[in-house]
Amino acid sequence: MDDMTAAFAHKLAASLPPSADLQAAFASTDSDDDDDLGRVPPRLGFNTVPKLCKTILSRNNVTASVPLEIRSSTFAPGSGLFIGREAPILSSNSKPDRKYDGIEAGREIYRSKPLMMASDGAGGDDGWCHFCWGNTKGFFGEEKGEGTKACAGCRVASFCSKQCQKSAWARFHKDECKILKKTPGIKPQNLLAHRLVWFQQKGYITSEQGAVIQGLEAHFDEYTREEGGKTTEVYDVAMAIREVTGEGKEKKIDVGLIWKLVPALWTNCVRLRAPSSKETVAFALDLVTAMVNHSCEPNAFAFLEKGEIRVRSLKKIAPGEEITICYIDPTIDVKGRQEILLDEHFFECDCTRCKAEIKLQKRMVAADGETSMTTLRKAQLSLLDLIKSAVTASKYPGVYPDFDNLAVVESKMNTIMKNAFPNLDWRDDLDPVPMVRICLSVLYIEQGKPAQALRNAFRGHFTGGRSRTGPDAVNILVNMVHVLMAAGCLPADSPVLKDPSFPSLLDISNVTYGFLHEACKDAGEVFGGDCEYTRAIGDLFAKMMGRLPAGSSRPPEEEFVRELEVSIKKVKEWAGVVDEEEA
């Protein structure tokens, strides 16, 4: 950070109201003045201010299936979101529900409409309308409707209809279009920081909402410290916002407040993904979800559906228990997760899953005798770089010839694994190998090589399943179905079918139907029956079942289950999958 930036930071810090003034503004949330974003001291628990808890959990912000409470967190400093301790009142007789026992696994906890949301895509027709947030692309390659069209001005924001484009223009896109045209790669959180200021100036933000936003944990000191911080980036974003929104009394917001809002949005905007993908679709500022703390072994997860955030349980959550979600991709290896969390949220997760995975790594390192945790980490990063390069090469055929040949990529992968453990075989369940094999299966399918895809898919699926739950487990099952369907369509004269060890087409068919039935059932439990993705998997299952000859066994009949167990065993043996109890 240069001297000018440092001086500006100090000037801003001096201009911010003292803590007593902040406290007074925070407590006074019943003002009729909706133009003030509010002033709240950092790290003050929302659970200490009932008025703001009521604002966050109001029916205007959240629709919950069970009572929710904001209390002092058991996982982190500050507040957290909890399942209510008291039984809900039954509307029929105004008496508490005596059967209330929290919430079971596979149930919707709540859904909410975010205060604002911005795409994480690079623009163009990504299938998502950036106003209503409907998805115009099918889950299995089919198109739904006419797709989306990019704004003619910025060519970044996309809309599914003229009505959505007009509505977006009136509410926020008129202001944002020039920003996106000038900086098409702007971070979605930074775009939302611009929008938040405009919303405040237009009166879209109430004083209560403003007080909640200003009270969110911003890690201001961590972001703006001179050594190892991100002061320059915060400064640049704050200056960019001031340039297009103005400052002072005329605009009803000062640059000091902007300076503090930027890291608050970086910290509290939630990543949202579609049910069918682990890729982030959008970042959203949502008051209730901002109360939810992190765990790498969470009891809930959030996803985007029809413009709403839906939060569902992954396991039973008892009355009075805190709700947790994973802030990042849960399939990343433990060190990778901790590095991202430390960089973005300034903490390292210490959940039971993280401890178990680190313990496994240390045990392997000790057993080998010639490696170290540092060597292992370098190998893991090399494997990730290798698969990323292969994925990039698949998007640009011929541009990166060293990674076009997937057999060579697999050979390099084996070399990295062998060098990491000279005296010990790299366990197939040690990250990131399971997910690397899943990625390889997708790339092999794109190259029209279903046999190689099937081998990698099976090894990745059956060796990495212990840590996969919820949406990731469903999506990997669906990926397996795609690979199996491709293998089942091999022509009769295909060379691979002449290999006596290759599974028969009957075995492949049995496993396809078995996995599709499992994916259909699990999707209903994970995402809910009203989720579009669940219905799409169900439609595919119904279509496939319609192709079965009359009188043949089918899932979930006992005869089919017996046949399925035999077929899975055959395919696993061919793929070289070693069960943990046999290892």
Coordinates of C-alpha atoms in Angstrom, one line a residue:
M1 CA 0.0 0.0 0.0
D2 CA 1.5 3.4 -1.0
D3 CA 1.7 6.4 1.3
M4 CA -1.4 8.1 -0.2
T5 CA -3.5 5.0 0.3
A6 CA -2.3 4.6 3.9
A7 CA -3.0 8.2 4.6
F8 CA -6.5 7.8 3.2
A9 CA -7.2 4.7 5.3
H10 CA -6.1 6.6 8.5
K11 CA -8.3 9.6 7.5
L12 CA -11.3 7.3 7.0
A13 CA -10.7 5.5 10.3
A14 CA -10.6 8.9 12.0
S15 CA -13.8 10.0 10.3
L16 CA -15.9 7.1 11.5
P17 CA -18.2 7.8 14.4
P18 CA -17.0 6.7 17.8
S19 CA -18.3 3.5 19.3
A20 CA -20.8 5.2 21.6
D21 CA -22.4 6.9 18.6
L22 CA -22.4 3.6 16.8
Q23 CA -24.1 1.8 19.7
A24 CA -26.8 4.5 19.9
A25 CA -27.5 4.3 16.2
F26 CA -27.6 0.5 16.4
A27 CA -30.1 0.5 19.2
S28 CA -32.3 3.0 17.6
T29 CA -33.9 1.0 14.8
D30 CA -37.5 2.3 15.0
S31 CA -36.7 5.5 13.2
D32 CA -38.9 6.7 10.3
D33 CA -35.8 7.7 8.4
D34 CA -35.3 4.9 5.9
D35 CA -32.4 6.7 4.1
D36 CA -29.7 5.9 6.7
L37 CA -27.9 2.6 6.4
G38 CA -27.3 2.7 10.1
R39 CA -24.2 2.5 12.2
V40 CA -23.3 -0.7 14.1
P41 CA -20.2 -1.5 16.1
P42 CA -18.4 -4.5 14.6
R43 CA -18.7 -8.0 16.2
L44 CA -21.7 -7.0 18.3
G45 CA -23.9 -10.1 18.5
F46 CA -27.3 -9.6 16.9
N47 CA -28.7 -11.9 19.6
T48 CA -28.3 -8.9 22.0
V49 CA -30.6 -6.7 19.9
P50 CA -34.1 -8.3 19.8
K51 CA -35.4 -5.7 17.3
L52 CA -32.8 -6.6 14.7
C53 CA -33.4 -10.3 15.2
K54 CA -37.0 -9.7 14.6
T55 CA -36.1 -7.8 11.4
I56 CA -33.9 -10.6 10.1
L57 CA -36.4 -13.4 10.9
S58 CA -39.5 -11.5 9.7
R59 CA -41.9 -13.2 7.3
N60 CA -40.9 -10.6 4.7
N61 CA -37.3 -12.0 4.7
V62 CA -37.7 -15.7 5.4
T63 CA -40.3 -18.5 5.3
A64 CA -39.4 -21.2 7.8
S65 CA -40.8 -24.7 8.4
V66 CA -39.6 -24.7 12.0
P67 CA -39.0 -21.9 14.6
L68 CA -35.7 -20.1 14.1
E69 CA -33.6 -18.3 16.7
I70 CA -30.5 -16.0 16.6
R71 CA -28.3 -16.7 19.5
S72 CA -24.7 -16.5 20.5
S73 CA -22.9 -19.0 18.2
T74 CA -21.3 -22.2 19.5
F75 CA -18.9 -22.2 16.5
A76 CA -17.6 -18.7 16.1
P77 CA -17.5 -15.3 17.8
G78 CA -20.8 -13.4 17.4
S79 CA -24.2 -14.8 16.5
G80 CA -25.5 -17.9 14.8
L81 CA -28.8 -19.3 13.5
F82 CA -30.4 -22.0 15.5
I83 CA -33.4 -24.3 15.3
G84 CA -35.9 -23.0 17.8
R85 CA -36.0 -24.6 21.3
E86 CA -39.7 -24.0 21.7
A87 CA -42.3 -26.1 19.9
P88 CA -44.2 -24.2 17.2
I89 CA -47.8 -23.3 17.8
L90 CA -50.3 -25.4 15.8
S91 CA -52.7 -23.1 14.0
S92 CA -55.6 -25.4 14.4
N93 CA -55.9 -25.2 18.2
S94 CA -53.2 -22.6 19.2
K95 CA -51.4 -25.2 21.3
P96 CA -47.7 -26.2 21.0
D97 CA -46.8 -29.2 18.8
R98 CA -46.1 -31.9 21.4
K99 CA -44.3 -34.0 18.7
Y100 CA -41.8 -31.3 17.9
D101 CA -38.3 -32.7 17.9
G102 CA -36.4 -30.3 15.7
I103 CA -36.1 -31.2 12.1
E104 CA -35.3 -34.5 10.4
A105 CA -32.7 -35.0 7.7
G106 CA -33.8 -34.1 4.1
R107 CA -36.3 -31.4 5.1
E108 CA -36.5 -27.7 4.2
I109 CA -35.4 -25.5 7.1
Y110 CA -36.2 -22.2 5.4
R111 CA -36.3 -20.3 2.1
S112 CA -35.7 -16.6 1.6
K113 CA -35.6 -14.0 -1.1
P114 CA -32.1 -12.4 -1.1
L115 CA -31.9 -8.6 -0.7
M116 CA -29.7 -8.6 -3.8
M117 CA -27.9 -11.1 -6.0
A118 CA -25.2 -11.0 -8.7
S119 CA -24.0 -13.6 -11.2
D120 CA -20.7 -15.2 -10.8
G121 CA -20.5 -16.0 -14.5
A122 CA -18.4 -14.2 -17.1
G123 CA -21.4 -13.0 -19.1
G124 CA -23.1 -14.2 -22.2
D125 CA -25.8 -16.9 -22.3
D126 CA -25.1 -18.9 -19.2
G127 CA -28.7 -19.9 -19.0
W128 CA -29.6 -17.8 -15.9
C129 CA -31.8 -14.8 -16.0
H130 CA -30.1 -12.1 -13.9
F131 CA -33.4 -10.8 -12.7
C132 CA -35.9 -13.6 -12.0
W133 CA -33.0 -16.1 -11.7
G134 CA -34.8 -18.8 -13.7
N135 CA -32.7 -21.4 -15.5
T136 CA -33.3 -21.7 -19.2
K137 CA -30.9 -24.6 -19.8
G138 CA -31.9 -28.2 -19.1
F139 CA -30.1 -30.4 -16.6
F140 CA -29.3 -33.0 -19.2
G141 CA -28.3 -30.9 -22.2
E142 CA -31.8 -29.9 -23.4
E143 CA -32.9 -26.3 -23.9
K144 CA -35.9 -24.9 -22.0
G145 CA -37.6 -22.0 -23.8
E146 CA -35.6 -19.5 -25.9
G147 CA -32.6 -19.2 -23.5
T148 CA -31.4 -15.8 -22.3
K149 CA -30.2 -12.8 -24.2
A150 CA -27.4 -10.5 -23.1
C151 CA -28.0 -6.8 -22.6
A152 CA -27.0 -4.9 -25.7
G153 CA -25.2 -2.3 -23.6
C154 CA -22.9 -4.3 -21.3
R155 CA -23.1 -7.7 -23.0
V156 CA -22.7 -9.2 -19.5
A157 CA -26.1 -9.3 -17.8
S158 CA -28.5 -11.7 -19.4
F159 CA -32.3 -11.9 -19.2
C160 CA -34.9 -14.5 -20.1
S161 CA -37.5 -12.0 -21.4
K162 CA -38.1 -8.4 -22.3
Q163 CA -40.2 -8.0 -19.1
C164 CA -37.3 -9.2 -16.9
Q165 CA -34.9 -6.9 -18.7
K166 CA -37.3 -3.9 -18.2
S167 CA -37.8 -4.7 -14.6
A168 CA -34.0 -5.1 -14.0
W169 CA -33.4 -1.9 -15.8
A170 CA -35.8 0.0 -13.6
R171 CA -34.6 -1.5 -10.4
F172 CA -30.8 -1.7 -10.8
H173 CA -29.4 -2.4 -14.2
K174 CA -29.7 1.2 -15.5
D175 CA -27.1 2.1 -12.9
E176 CA -25.0 -1.0 -13.3
C177 CA -24.9 -1.3 -17.1
K178 CA -22.1 1.2 -17.5
I179 CA -20.1 -0.4 -14.7
L180 CA -20.3 -3.9 -16.3
K181 CA -19.4 -2.4 -19.7
K182 CA -16.3 -0.7 -18.3
T183 CA -15.4 -3.6 -16.0
P184 CA -17.0 -6.9 -17.3
G185 CA -14.9 -9.0 -14.9
I186 CA -15.9 -7.2 -11.8
K187 CA -16.3 -9.4 -8.7
P188 CA -20.0 -10.0 -8.0
Q189 CA -19.5 -8.9 -4.3
N190 CA -18.1 -5.6 -5.6
L191 CA -21.0 -5.1 -8.0
L192 CA -23.3 -5.7 -5.0
A193 CA -21.5 -3.1 -3.0
H194 CA -22.3 -0.6 -5.8
R195 CA -25.9 -1.7 -5.8
L196 CA -26.2 -1.5 -2.1
V197 CA -25.3 2.2 -2.2
W198 CA -27.7 2.9 -5.0
F199 CA -30.5 1.0 -3.2
Q200 CA -29.9 3.1 -0.1
Q201 CA -30.0 6.3 -2.1
K202 CA -33.3 5.2 -3.8
G203 CA -34.9 4.3 -0.4
Y204 CA -35.0 0.5 -1.1
I205 CA -33.1 -0.2 2.2
T206 CA -35.0 0.4 5.4
S207 CA -33.2 1.7 8.5
E208 CA -33.6 -1.7 10.1
Q209 CA -32.1 -3.5 7.2
G210 CA -29.3 -1.0 7.1
A211 CA -28.6 -1.5 10.7
V212 CA -28.3 -5.3 10.1
I213 CA -26.0 -4.8 7.1
Q214 CA -23.7 -2.4 9.0
G215 CA -23.6 -4.8 11.9
L216 CA -22.4 -7.7 9.9
E217 CA -18.9 -9.0 10.6
A218 CA -16.6 -7.3 8.1
H219 CA -13.1 -8.4 9.3
F220 CA -12.3 -4.7 8.7
D221 CA -9.0 -4.8 10.6
E222 CA -7.8 -8.0 8.8
Y223 CA -8.7 -6.6 5.4
T224 CA -7.1 -3.2 5.9
R225 CA -4.0 -4.0 7.8
E226 CA -0.9 -2.8 5.9
E227 CA 1.0 -6.1 6.1
G228 CA -0.6 -9.1 4.4
G229 CA -3.9 -7.4 4.0
K230 CA -6.0 -6.3 1.1
T231 CA -6.1 -2.6 1.8
T232 CA -5.4 -1.5 -1.8
E233 CA -8.2 -3.6 -3.2
V234 CA -10.7 -2.3 -0.6
Y235 CA -9.4 1.3 -1.4
D236 CA -9.9 0.8 -5.2
V237 CA -13.4 -0.6 -4.8
A238 CA -14.4 2.2 -2.4
M239 CA -13.1 4.8 -4.7
A240 CA -14.9 3.3 -7.7
I241 CA -18.1 3.3 -5.8
R242 CA -17.7 6.9 -4.7
E243 CA -16.9 7.9 -8.2
V244 CA -20.3 6.7 -9.6
T245 CA -22.5 7.3 -6.5
G246 CA -21.1 10.5 -5.0
E247 CA -20.6 11.2 -1.3
G248 CA -21.6 13.6 1.5
K249 CA -25.0 14.8 2.6
E250 CA -26.3 15.4 -0.9
K251 CA -26.1 11.6 -1.6
K252 CA -26.8 10.7 2.0
I253 CA -23.8 8.4 2.3
D254 CA -20.1 9.1 3.0
V255 CA -17.0 7.3 1.7
G256 CA -16.2 6.1 5.2
L257 CA -19.3 4.0 5.3
I258 CA -18.5 2.7 1.8
W259 CA -15.1 1.8 3.0
K260 CA -16.6 -0.4 5.7
L261 CA -19.4 -1.9 3.5
V262 CA -17.0 -3.4 0.9
P263 CA -15.3 -6.0 3.2
A264 CA -18.7 -6.6 4.9
L265 CA -20.0 -7.9 1.5
W266 CA -16.9 -9.9 0.8
T267 CA -17.4 -11.6 4.2
N268 CA -21.1 -12.1 4.2
C269 CA -22.3 -12.7 0.6
V270 CA -23.2 -16.3 0.3
R271 CA -22.1 -18.5 -2.6
L272 CA -25.1 -20.1 -4.3
R273 CA -24.9 -23.0 -6.7
A274 CA -27.5 -24.7 -8.8
P275 CA -28.7 -28.2 -7.6
S276 CA -27.0 -29.9 -10.6
S277 CA -23.6 -28.4 -10.3
K278 CA -20.9 -27.6 -7.7
E279 CA -20.0 -24.4 -9.6
T280 CA -21.1 -21.1 -8.1
V281 CA -23.9 -19.5 -9.9
A282 CA -24.3 -16.3 -8.0
F283 CA -23.3 -14.4 -4.8
A284 CA -26.2 -13.1 -2.7
L285 CA -26.6 -10.7 0.2
D286 CA -29.3 -12.4 2.4
L287 CA -29.9 -11.2 5.9
V288 CA -30.9 -14.5 7.5
T289 CA -28.3 -16.7 5.6
A290 CA -25.6 -14.2 6.8
M291 CA -26.4 -15.5 10.3
V292 CA -25.4 -19.1 9.4
N293 CA -21.9 -20.2 10.4
H294 CA -19.5 -22.6 8.6
S295 CA -18.6 -26.2 9.1
C296 CA -16.8 -28.6 6.6
E297 CA -19.2 -31.2 8.1
P298 CA -22.4 -29.1 8.0
N299 CA -25.9 -30.2 9.0
A300 CA -27.5 -28.1 6.2
F301 CA -26.8 -26.7 2.7
A302 CA -28.1 -23.9 0.6
F303 CA -28.9 -23.8 -3.1
L304 CA -30.6 -21.5 -5.7
E305 CA -34.0 -22.3 -6.9
K306 CA -36.3 -19.9 -8.8
G307 CA -34.6 -16.8 -7.3
E308 CA -34.8 -18.1 -3.8
I309 CA -32.2 -19.4 -1.4
R310 CA -33.4 -22.7 -0.1
V311 CA -31.7 -24.2 3.0
R312 CA -32.3 -27.9 3.7
S313 CA -31.1 -30.3 6.4
L314 CA -28.4 -32.9 5.7
K315 CA -28.9 -34.6 9.0
K316 CA -31.3 -34.4 12.0
I317 CA -31.0 -31.0 13.8
A318 CA -32.3 -31.1 17.3
P319 CA -34.2 -28.2 19.0
G320 CA -31.7 -25.6 20.1
E321 CA -28.9 -26.8 17.8
E322 CA -27.0 -24.4 15.6
I323 CA -27.5 -24.6 11.8
T324 CA -24.2 -24.8 9.8
I325 CA -23.4 -24.8 6.1
C326 CA -20.2 -25.2 4.1
Y327 CA -19.1 -21.8 2.8
I328 CA -17.0 -23.3 0.0
D329 CA -16.9 -26.4 -2.2
P330 CA -17.0 -29.3 0.3
T331 CA -15.3 -31.7 -2.1
I332 CA -12.0 -29.8 -1.9
D333 CA -9.2 -31.5 0.2
V334 CA -8.8 -30.4 3.8
K335 CA -5.7 -28.2 3.3
G336 CA -7.3 -26.5 0.3
R337 CA -10.5 -25.8 2.3
Q338 CA -8.5 -24.4 5.2
E339 CA -6.4 -22.2 2.9
I340 CA -9.5 -20.7 1.2
L341 CA -11.3 -20.2 4.5
L342 CA -8.3 -18.5 6.0
D343 CA -7.9 -16.2 3.0
E344 CA -11.6 -15.3 2.7
H345 CA -12.9 -15.6 6.2
F346 CA -9.8 -15.4 8.4
F347 CA -10.2 -18.8 10.2
E348 CA -9.3 -22.4 9.8
C349 CA -12.0 -25.0 10.3
D350 CA -11.5 -27.4 13.1
C351 CA -14.5 -29.7 12.7
T352 CA -14.4 -33.5 13.1
R353 CA -14.1 -34.0 9.4
C354 CA -11.1 -31.8 9.1
K355 CA -9.4 -33.5 12.0
A356 CA -10.1 -36.9 10.6
E357 CA -8.7 -36.1 7.2
I358 CA -5.5 -34.5 8.6
K359 CA -5.1 -37.5 10.8
L360 CA -5.3 -39.8 7.8
Q361 CA -2.7 -37.8 5.9
K362 CA -0.3 -37.8 8.9
R363 CA -0.7 -41.6 9.3
M364 CA 0.2 -42.2 5.6
V365 CA 3.2 -39.8 5.8
A366 CA 4.4 -41.7 8.9
A367 CA 3.9 -45.1 7.2
D368 CA 5.9 -44.1 4.2
G369 CA 8.9 -42.9 6.1
E370 CA 10.5 -40.9 3.2
T371 CA 7.8 -38.2 2.6
S372 CA 6.4 -35.3 4.6
M373 CA 3.2 -33.3 5.0
T374 CA 4.9 -30.6 2.8
T375 CA 5.7 -33.1 0.1
L376 CA 2.2 -34.5 0.2
R377 CA 0.7 -31.0 -0.2
K378 CA 2.9 -30.2 -3.2
A379 CA 1.7 -33.5 -4.8
Q380 CA -1.9 -32.6 -4.1
L381 CA -1.5 -29.2 -5.7
S382 CA 0.3 -30.8 -8.7
L383 CA -2.6 -33.2 -9.2
L384 CA -5.1 -30.3 -9.1
D385 CA -3.0 -28.3 -11.6
L386 CA -2.9 -31.4 -13.8
I387 CA -6.6 -31.9 -14.0
K388 CA -7.3 -28.2 -14.3
S389 CA -5.0 -28.1 -17.3
A390 CA -6.8 -31.2 -18.8
V391 CA -10.1 -29.4 -18.4
T392 CA -8.8 -26.3 -20.0
A393 CA -7.4 -28.3 -22.9
S394 CA -10.8 -29.9 -23.5
K395 CA -12.3 -26.5 -24.0
Y396 CA -9.6 -25.5 -26.6
P397 CA -8.8 -28.6 -28.6
G398 CA -5.4 -28.5 -30.2
V399 CA -4.2 -25.5 -28.2
Y400 CA -2.7 -27.5 -25.3
P401 CA -1.6 -30.7 -27.0
D402 CA 0.3 -31.9 -23.9
F403 CA -3.0 -32.4 -22.1
D404 CA -5.3 -33.5 -25.0
N405 CA -4.2 -37.2 -24.6
L406 CA -5.9 -38.3 -21.4
A407 CA -3.9 -41.5 -21.2
V408 CA -0.8 -39.3 -20.8
V409 CA -2.6 -37.2 -18.2
E410 CA -3.3 -40.4 -16.2
S411 CA 0.3 -41.5 -16.6
K412 CA 1.5 -38.1 -15.2
M413 CA -1.0 -38.5 -12.4
N414 CA 0.4 -41.9 -11.4
T415 CA 3.9 -40.5 -11.5
I416 CA 3.0 -37.7 -9.1
M417 CA 1.3 -40.2 -6.7
K418 CA 4.3 -42.6 -6.8
N419 CA 6.8 -39.8 -6.2
A420 CA 4.8 -38.5 -3.2
F421 CA 4.9 -42.0 -1.5
P422 CA 8.1 -43.9 -2.6
N423 CA 7.4 -46.8 -0.2
L424 CA 3.7 -46.7 -0.1
D425 CA 0.8 -46.8 -2.6
W426 CA -1.3 -43.6 -2.6
R427 CA -4.7 -44.6 -1.2
D428 CA -7.5 -44.1 -3.7
D429 CA -9.6 -42.4 -1.1
L430 CA -7.0 -39.7 -0.3
D431 CA -7.9 -36.3 -1.7
P432 CA -7.9 -35.1 -4.4
V433 CA -7.7 -38.4 -6.3
P434 CA -11.4 -39.3 -6.1
M435 CA -12.6 -36.0 -7.6
V436 CA -9.7 -36.1 -10.2
R437 CA -11.0 -39.5 -11.4
I438 CA -14.6 -38.1 -11.6
C439 CA -13.3 -35.2 -13.7
L440 CA -11.4 -37.6 -15.9
S441 CA -14.5 -39.7 -16.5
V442 CA -16.3 -36.6 -17.8
L443 CA -13.4 -35.7 -20.1
Y444 CA -13.2 -39.3 -21.4
I445 CA -16.9 -39.2 -22.2
E446 CA -16.4 -35.9 -24.2
Q447 CA -13.7 -37.7 -26.2
G448 CA -16.0 -40.6 -26.9
K449 CA -14.2 -43.2 -24.7
P450 CA -16.8 -44.7 -22.4
A451 CA -14.7 -47.6 -21.2
Q452 CA -12.0 -45.3 -19.8
A453 CA -14.7 -43.0 -18.5
L454 CA -16.4 -45.9 -16.7
R455 CA -13.2 -47.1 -15.1
N456 CA -12.4 -43.7 -13.7
A457 CA -16.0 -43.0 -12.7
F458 CA -16.2 -46.2 -10.6
R459 CA -12.9 -45.7 -8.9
G460 CA -13.7 -42.1 -8.1
H461 CA -17.2 -42.9 -6.9
F462 CA -16.5 -45.9 -4.7
T463 CA -13.3 -44.6 -3.1
G464 CA -14.4 -41.1 -2.3
G465 CA -17.9 -41.7 -1.0
R466 CA -17.2 -41.4 2.7
S467 CA -17.0 -37.6 2.8
R468 CA -19.7 -37.0 0.2
T469 CA -23.2 -36.2 1.3
G470 CA -26.2 -34.2 0.0
P471 CA -26.0 -32.5 -3.4
D472 CA -22.5 -33.8 -4.2
A473 CA -23.5 -37.4 -3.7
V474 CA -26.6 -36.9 -5.9
N475 CA -24.6 -35.2 -8.7
I476 CA -21.9 -37.8 -8.8
L477 CA -24.6 -40.5 -9.1
V478 CA -26.1 -38.6 -12.0
N479 CA -22.6 -38.4 -13.6
M480 CA -22.2 -42.1 -13.1
V481 CA -25.6 -42.7 -14.9
H482 CA -24.3 -40.6 -17.9
V483 CA -21.1 -42.6 -18.1
L484 CA -23.0 -45.9 -17.8
M485 CA -25.5 -44.9 -20.5
A486 CA -22.6 -44.1 -22.9
A487 CA -21.0 -47.5 -22.1
G488 CA -24.3 -49.2 -22.6
C489 CA -24.6 -47.7 -26.1
L490 CA -21.3 -49.2 -27.4
P491 CA -21.7 -50.9 -30.8
A492 CA -21.6 -54.7 -30.9
D493 CA -18.3 -54.6 -32.8
S494 CA -16.6 -52.3 -30.3
P495 CA -13.1 -53.6 -29.4
V496 CA -13.7 -53.1 -25.7
L497 CA -16.5 -55.6 -25.8
K498 CA -14.1 -58.3 -27.0
D499 CA -12.2 -57.9 -23.7
P500 CA -13.4 -60.9 -21.6
S501 CA -12.9 -58.9 -18.4
F502 CA -15.2 -56.1 -19.5
P503 CA -18.6 -56.1 -17.9
S504 CA -21.5 -57.4 -20.0
L505 CA -24.0 -55.0 -21.4
L506 CA -26.6 -56.6 -19.1
D507 CA -24.4 -55.8 -16.1
I508 CA -24.0 -52.2 -17.3
S509 CA -27.7 -51.9 -17.8
N510 CA -28.5 -53.2 -14.3
V511 CA -26.1 -50.8 -12.7
T512 CA -27.5 -47.9 -14.8
Y513 CA -31.0 -48.6 -13.6
G514 CA -29.9 -49.1 -10.1
F515 CA -27.9 -45.9 -9.9
L516 CA -30.6 -43.9 -11.6
H517 CA -33.2 -45.2 -9.1
E518 CA -30.9 -44.3 -6.2
A519 CA -30.3 -40.8 -7.7
C520 CA -34.0 -40.2 -8.1
K521 CA -34.7 -41.2 -4.5
D522 CA -31.8 -39.3 -3.1
A523 CA -32.6 -36.1 -5.1
G524 CA -36.1 -36.1 -3.6
E525 CA -34.6 -36.4 -0.1
V526 CA -31.8 -33.9 -0.6
F527 CA -33.4 -31.2 -2.8
G528 CA -37.1 -31.8 -2.2
G529 CA -39.8 -33.0 -4.6
D530 CA -40.7 -29.5 -5.8
C531 CA -37.1 -28.9 -7.0
E532 CA -36.8 -28.7 -10.8
Y533 CA -33.7 -30.9 -10.7
T534 CA -35.5 -33.6 -8.8
R535 CA -38.3 -33.6 -11.3
A536 CA -35.8 -33.8 -14.2
I537 CA -34.1 -36.9 -12.7
G538 CA -37.5 -38.4 -12.0
D539 CA -38.6 -37.8 -15.7
L540 CA -35.4 -39.5 -16.9
F541 CA -36.0 -42.4 -14.6
A542 CA -39.6 -42.8 -15.8
K543 CA -38.5 -42.6 -19.5
M544 CA -35.8 -45.3 -18.9
M545 CA -38.2 -47.6 -17.0
G546 CA -40.6 -47.3 -20.0
R547 CA -37.9 -49.0 -22.1
L548 CA -37.6 -52.1 -20.0
P549 CA -39.1 -55.2 -21.6
A550 CA -42.4 -56.4 -20.1
G551 CA -41.9 -58.9 -17.3
S552 CA -38.3 -57.9 -16.5
S553 CA -37.3 -57.1 -13.0
R554 CA -36.9 -53.5 -12.1
P555 CA -35.9 -51.3 -9.1
P556 CA -36.7 -51.5 -6.3
E557 CA -37.9 -55.1 -6.6
E558 CA -36.0 -57.7 -4.6
E559 CA -35.0 -59.8 -7.6
F560 CA -33.6 -56.7 -9.3
V561 CA -31.6 -55.8 -6.1
R562 CA -30.0 -59.2 -6.1
E563 CA -29.0 -58.9 -9.7
L564 CA -27.7 -55.4 -9.1
E565 CA -25.4 -56.5 -6.3
V566 CA -23.8 -59.1 -8.6
S567 CA -23.5 -56.6 -11.5
I568 CA -21.9 -53.9 -9.3
K569 CA -19.4 -56.4 -8.0
K570 CA -18.4 -57.4 -11.6
V571 CA -18.0 -53.8 -12.7
K572 CA -16.0 -52.9 -9.6
E573 CA -13.6 -55.8 -10.1
W574 CA -13.1 -54.8 -13.7
A575 CA -12.4 -51.2 -12.7
G576 CA -9.9 -52.2 -10.1
V577 CA -11.9 -50.9 -7.1
V578 CA -10.6 -52.2 -3.8
D579 CA -13.2 -52.1 -1.0
E580 CA -11.9 -50.5 2.2
E581 CA -12.4 -53.7 4.2
E582 CA -10.3 -55.5 1.7
A583 CA -7.5 -52.9 1.6

